[in-house]
PDB file of C-alpha atoms in Angstrom:
ATOM      1  CA  MET V   1       0.101   0.032   0.052  1.00  0.00           C
ATOM      2  CA  THR V   2       1.298   3.444  -0.888  1.00  0.00           C
ATOM      3  CA  THR V   3       0.755   6.341   1.206  1.00  0.00           C
ATOM      4  CA  PRO V   4      -1.294   9.066  -0.552  1.00  0.00           C
ATOM      5  CA  ASP V   5      -0.110  12.557  -1.279  1.00  0.00           C
ATOM      6  CA  LEU V   6      -0.834  14.459   1.934  1.00  0.00           C
ATOM      7  CA  PRO V   7      -1.740  18.239   2.337  1.00  0.00           C
ATOM      8  CA  ASP V   8       1.009  20.588   3.524  1.00  0.00           C
ATOM      9  CA  TRP V   9      -0.710  20.976   6.811  1.00  0.00           C
ATOM     10  CA  TYR V  10      -0.545  17.281   7.797  1.00  0.00           C
ATOM     11  CA  ALA V  11       2.922  17.893   8.327  1.00  0.00           C
ATOM     12  CA  LEU V  12       2.072  19.640  11.610  1.00  0.00           C
ATOM     13  CA  LEU V  13      -0.165  16.652  13.006  1.00  0.00           C
ATOM     14  CA  PRO V  14       1.906  13.579  13.594  1.00  0.00           C
ATOM     15  CA  SER V  15       3.032  13.018  17.013  1.00  0.00           C
ATOM     16  CA  ALA V  16       6.236  11.183  18.271  1.00  0.00           C
ATOM     17  CA  LEU V  17       3.959   8.485  19.580  1.00  0.00           C
ATOM     18  CA  ASP V  18       2.321   8.246  15.702  1.00  0.00           C
ATOM     19  CA  LEU V  19       5.534   8.040  14.246  1.00  0.00           C
ATOM     20  CA  LYS V  20       7.130   5.408  16.963  1.00  0.00           C
ATOM     21  CA  MET V  21       3.988   3.135  16.359  1.00  0.00           C
ATOM     22  CA  GLY V  22       4.279   3.194  12.673  1.00  0.00           C
ATOM     23  CA  PHE V  23       0.956   5.083  12.060  1.00  0.00           C
ATOM     24  CA  GLU V  24       0.341   5.417   8.307  1.00  0.00           C
ATOM     25  CA  PRO V  25      -2.470   7.822   7.070  1.00  0.00           C
ATOM     26  CA  ILE V  26      -4.552   6.759   4.117  1.00  0.00           C
ATOM     27  CA  GLU V  27      -7.398   9.111   3.937  1.00  0.00           C
ATOM     28  CA  LEU V  28      -7.958  12.423   5.618  1.00  0.00           C
ATOM     29  CA  SER V  29     -11.291  14.379   5.862  1.00  0.00           C
ATOM     30  CA  ALA V  30     -13.322  15.754   8.841  1.00  0.00           C
ATOM     31  CA  GLU V  31     -16.166  13.162   8.087  1.00  0.00           C
ATOM     32  CA  ARG V  32     -13.917  10.288   7.633  1.00  0.00           C
ATOM     33  CA  VAL V  33     -10.098   9.451   8.661  1.00  0.00           C
ATOM     34  CA  VAL V  34      -8.429   5.991   7.490  1.00  0.00           C
ATOM     35  CA  GLY V  35      -5.173   4.754   8.632  1.00  0.00           C
ATOM     36  CA  ARG V  36      -3.330   2.044   9.857  1.00  0.00           C
ATOM     37  CA  MET V  37      -0.565   0.603  11.967  1.00  0.00           C
ATOM     38  CA  PRO V  38       1.677  -2.478  11.613  1.00  0.00           C
ATOM     39  CA  VAL V  39       1.045  -5.356  14.230  1.00  0.00           C
ATOM     40  CA  THR V  40       4.940  -5.796  14.430  1.00  0.00           C
ATOM     41  CA  GLY V  41       6.310  -3.601  17.317  1.00  0.00           C
ATOM     42  CA  ASN V  42       2.964  -3.028  18.524  1.00  0.00           C
ATOM     43  CA  THR V  43       2.212  -6.350  20.616  1.00  0.00           C
ATOM     44  CA  GLN V  44       2.003  -7.284  24.120  1.00  0.00           C
ATOM     45  CA  PRO V  45       4.056  -9.885  25.534  1.00  0.00           C
ATOM     46  CA  LEU V  46       2.393 -12.947  24.247  1.00  0.00           C
ATOM     47  CA  GLY V  47       3.145 -11.352  20.251  1.00  0.00           C
ATOM     48  CA  LEU V  48      -0.454 -10.362  19.956  1.00  0.00           C
ATOM     49  CA  TRP V  49      -1.549  -7.069  18.923  1.00  0.00           C
ATOM     50  CA  HIS V  50      -1.838  -4.889  22.083  1.00  0.00           C
ATOM     51  CA  GLY V  51      -4.952  -3.394  23.176  1.00  0.00           C
ATOM     52  CA  GLY V  52      -3.254  -0.372  23.999  1.00  0.00           C
ATOM     53  CA  ALA V  53      -2.428  -0.062  20.337  1.00  0.00           C
ATOM     54  CA  SER V  54      -5.908  -0.113  19.571  1.00  0.00           C
ATOM     55  CA  GLY V  55      -6.503   2.815  21.800  1.00  0.00           C
ATOM     56  CA  VAL V  56      -3.573   4.799  20.083  1.00  0.00           C
ATOM     57  CA  LEU V  57      -5.087   4.022  16.856  1.00  0.00           C
ATOM     58  CA  ILE V  58      -8.585   5.023  17.838  1.00  0.00           C
ATOM     59  CA  GLU V  59      -7.251   8.366  19.221  1.00  0.00           C
ATOM     60  CA  THR V  60      -5.322   9.251  16.422  1.00  0.00           C
ATOM     61  CA  LEU V  61      -7.760   8.830  13.807  1.00  0.00           C
ATOM     62  CA  GLY V  62     -10.645  10.492  15.577  1.00  0.00           C
ATOM     63  CA  SER V  63      -8.097  13.495  16.893  1.00  0.00           C
ATOM     64  CA  ILE V  64      -7.225  13.875  13.306  1.00  0.00           C
ATOM     65  CA  GLY V  65     -10.661  14.206  11.892  1.00  0.00           C
ATOM     66  CA  ALA V  66     -11.765  16.316  15.017  1.00  0.00           C
ATOM     67  CA  ASN V  67      -8.800  18.855  14.539  1.00  0.00           C
ATOM     68  CA  LEU V  68      -9.823  19.101  10.770  1.00  0.00           C
ATOM     69  CA  HIS V  69     -13.256  19.926  11.914  1.00  0.00           C
ATOM     70  CA  ALA V  70     -12.344  22.493  14.309  1.00  0.00           C
ATOM     71  CA  GLY V  71     -11.008  24.813  11.908  1.00  0.00           C
ATOM     72  CA  GLU V  72      -8.499  27.710  12.125  1.00  0.00           C
ATOM     73  CA  GLY V  73      -7.802  29.250  15.763  1.00  0.00           C
ATOM     74  CA  TYR V  74      -9.227  26.124  17.260  1.00  0.00           C
ATOM     75  CA  VAL V  75      -7.836  22.646  18.422  1.00  0.00           C
ATOM     76  CA  ALA V  76      -9.525  19.473  19.285  1.00  0.00           C
ATOM     77  CA  VAL V  77      -8.734  17.416  22.581  1.00  0.00           C
ATOM     78  CA  GLY V  78      -9.734  14.134  23.490  1.00  0.00           C
ATOM     79  CA  VAL V  79     -12.130  13.973  26.307  1.00  0.00           C
ATOM     80  CA  ASP V  80     -13.539  10.392  26.184  1.00  0.00           C
ATOM     81  CA  LEU V  81     -12.028   7.147  24.561  1.00  0.00           C
ATOM     82  CA  ASN V  82     -13.592   3.914  24.839  1.00  0.00           C
ATOM     83  CA  ALA V  83     -12.768   0.418  22.929  1.00  0.00           C
ATOM     84  CA  THR V  84     -14.099  -3.051  22.811  1.00  0.00           C
ATOM     85  CA  HIS V  85     -11.681  -5.648  21.887  1.00  0.00           C
ATOM     86  CA  HIS V  86     -13.284  -8.368  19.561  1.00  0.00           C
ATOM     87  CA  ARG V  87     -10.473 -10.323  18.452  1.00  0.00           C
ATOM     88  CA  THR V  88      -6.515 -10.080  18.173  1.00  0.00           C
ATOM     89  CA  ALA V  89      -4.224  -9.524  15.153  1.00  0.00           C
ATOM     90  CA  ARG V  90      -0.668 -11.489  15.081  1.00  0.00           C
ATOM     91  CA  SER V  91       0.842 -10.291  11.944  1.00  0.00           C
ATOM     92  CA  GLY V  92       0.343  -7.770   9.128  1.00  0.00           C
ATOM     93  CA  TRP V  93      -1.567  -4.566   9.683  1.00  0.00           C
ATOM     94  CA  VAL V  94      -4.631  -3.089  11.413  1.00  0.00           C
ATOM     95  CA  THR V  95      -6.418  -0.476   9.480  1.00  0.00           C
ATOM     96  CA  GLY V  96      -8.874   1.786  11.268  1.00  0.00           C
ATOM     97  CA  THR V  97     -11.749   4.144   9.881  1.00  0.00           C
ATOM     98  CA  ALA V  98     -13.212   6.927  11.704  1.00  0.00           C
ATOM     99  CA  THR V  99     -16.482   8.085  11.154  1.00  0.00           C
ATOM    100  CA  ALA V 100     -17.688  11.221  12.152  1.00  0.00           C
ATOM    101  CA  LEU V 101     -21.093  10.764  14.609  1.00  0.00           C
ATOM    102  CA  ARG V 102     -21.530  14.370  15.279  1.00  0.00           C
ATOM    103  CA  LEU V 103     -19.534  17.508  14.302  1.00  0.00           C
ATOM    104  CA  GLY V 104     -20.867  20.130  16.293  1.00  0.00           C
ATOM    105  CA  ARG V 105     -19.483  23.581  17.245  1.00  0.00           C
ATOM    106  CA  THR V 106     -17.860  22.363  20.321  1.00  0.00           C
ATOM    107  CA  VAL V 107     -17.838  18.580  20.277  1.00  0.00           C
ATOM    108  CA  ALA V 108     -16.787  16.181  17.846  1.00  0.00           C
ATOM    109  CA  THR V 109     -17.472  12.306  18.043  1.00  0.00           C
ATOM    110  CA  TYR V 110     -16.037   9.555  16.080  1.00  0.00           C
ATOM    111  CA  GLU V 111     -17.036   5.806  15.699  1.00  0.00           C
ATOM    112  CA  VAL V 112     -13.764   4.076  14.903  1.00  0.00           C
ATOM    113  CA  VAL V 113     -13.550   0.429  13.654  1.00  0.00           C
ATOM    114  CA  LEU V 114     -10.106  -1.300  13.388  1.00  0.00           C
ATOM    115  CA  VAL V 115      -9.943  -4.218  11.260  1.00  0.00           C
ATOM    116  CA  ASP V 116      -6.941  -6.684  10.517  1.00  0.00           C
ATOM    117  CA  ASP V 117      -5.648  -7.683   6.757  1.00  0.00           C
ATOM    118  CA  ASP V 118      -8.490 -10.003   6.312  1.00  0.00           C
ATOM    119  CA  GLY V 119     -11.292  -7.664   7.036  1.00  0.00           C
ATOM    120  CA  GLN V 120     -12.020  -9.168  10.531  1.00  0.00           C
ATOM    121  CA  ARG V 121     -13.165  -6.581  13.245  1.00  0.00           C
ATOM    122  CA  VAL V 122     -10.376  -6.396  15.849  1.00  0.00           C
ATOM    123  CA  CYS V 123     -11.837  -3.563  17.976  1.00  0.00           C
ATOM    124  CA  THR V 124     -14.538  -0.704  17.877  1.00  0.00           C
ATOM    125  CA  GLY V 125     -14.013   2.394  19.568  1.00  0.00           C
ATOM    126  CA  ARG V 126     -15.266   5.818  19.969  1.00  0.00           C
ATOM    127  CA  LEU V 127     -13.526   9.113  20.667  1.00  0.00           C
ATOM    128  CA  THR V 128     -15.099  12.540  21.742  1.00  0.00           C
ATOM    129  CA  CYS V 129     -12.811  15.585  21.427  1.00  0.00           C
ATOM    130  CA  GLN V 130     -13.778  19.086  22.949  1.00  0.00           C
ATOM    131  CA  VAL V 131     -13.091  21.905  20.346  1.00  0.00           C
ATOM    132  CA  VAL V 132     -11.418  24.784  22.205  1.00  0.00           C
ATOM    133  CA  PRO V 133      -9.531  27.703  21.001  1.00  0.00           C
ATOM    134  CA  ASP V 134      -5.921  27.188  20.422  1.00  0.00           C
ATOM    135  CA  ARG V 135      -3.884  29.115  22.748  1.00  0.00           C
ATOM    136  CA  ARG V 136      -0.394  28.011  21.734  1.00  0.00           C
TER     137      ARG V 136
END
């Protein structure tokens, strides 16, 4: 899979954690964000995809979408994250799709579905972000 040409503004978004975990963006919009992470390097001691890696992927995808929605002069910060783990992955990639459930003036909520290379659901998550003025 090749990474798409990314807009210039995306250069400001990746965090050190995203880079460390091997996050690769695939599709970026406020309504839908798709990206993936390799299983290798993101496992727990038994060699299985780590549930915390699911949390990171959910938070990364939803936060990108929410920040795109927030617009200039605002940022979106996570206020609620939940995840239900359905199965594990042992190799390959876990791909996530964040779909906006609500894009309001002050709150953005995403449902995030993570699947393995066979399209089997690994995890279902939800992220809610608060939109606040950017005071950096």
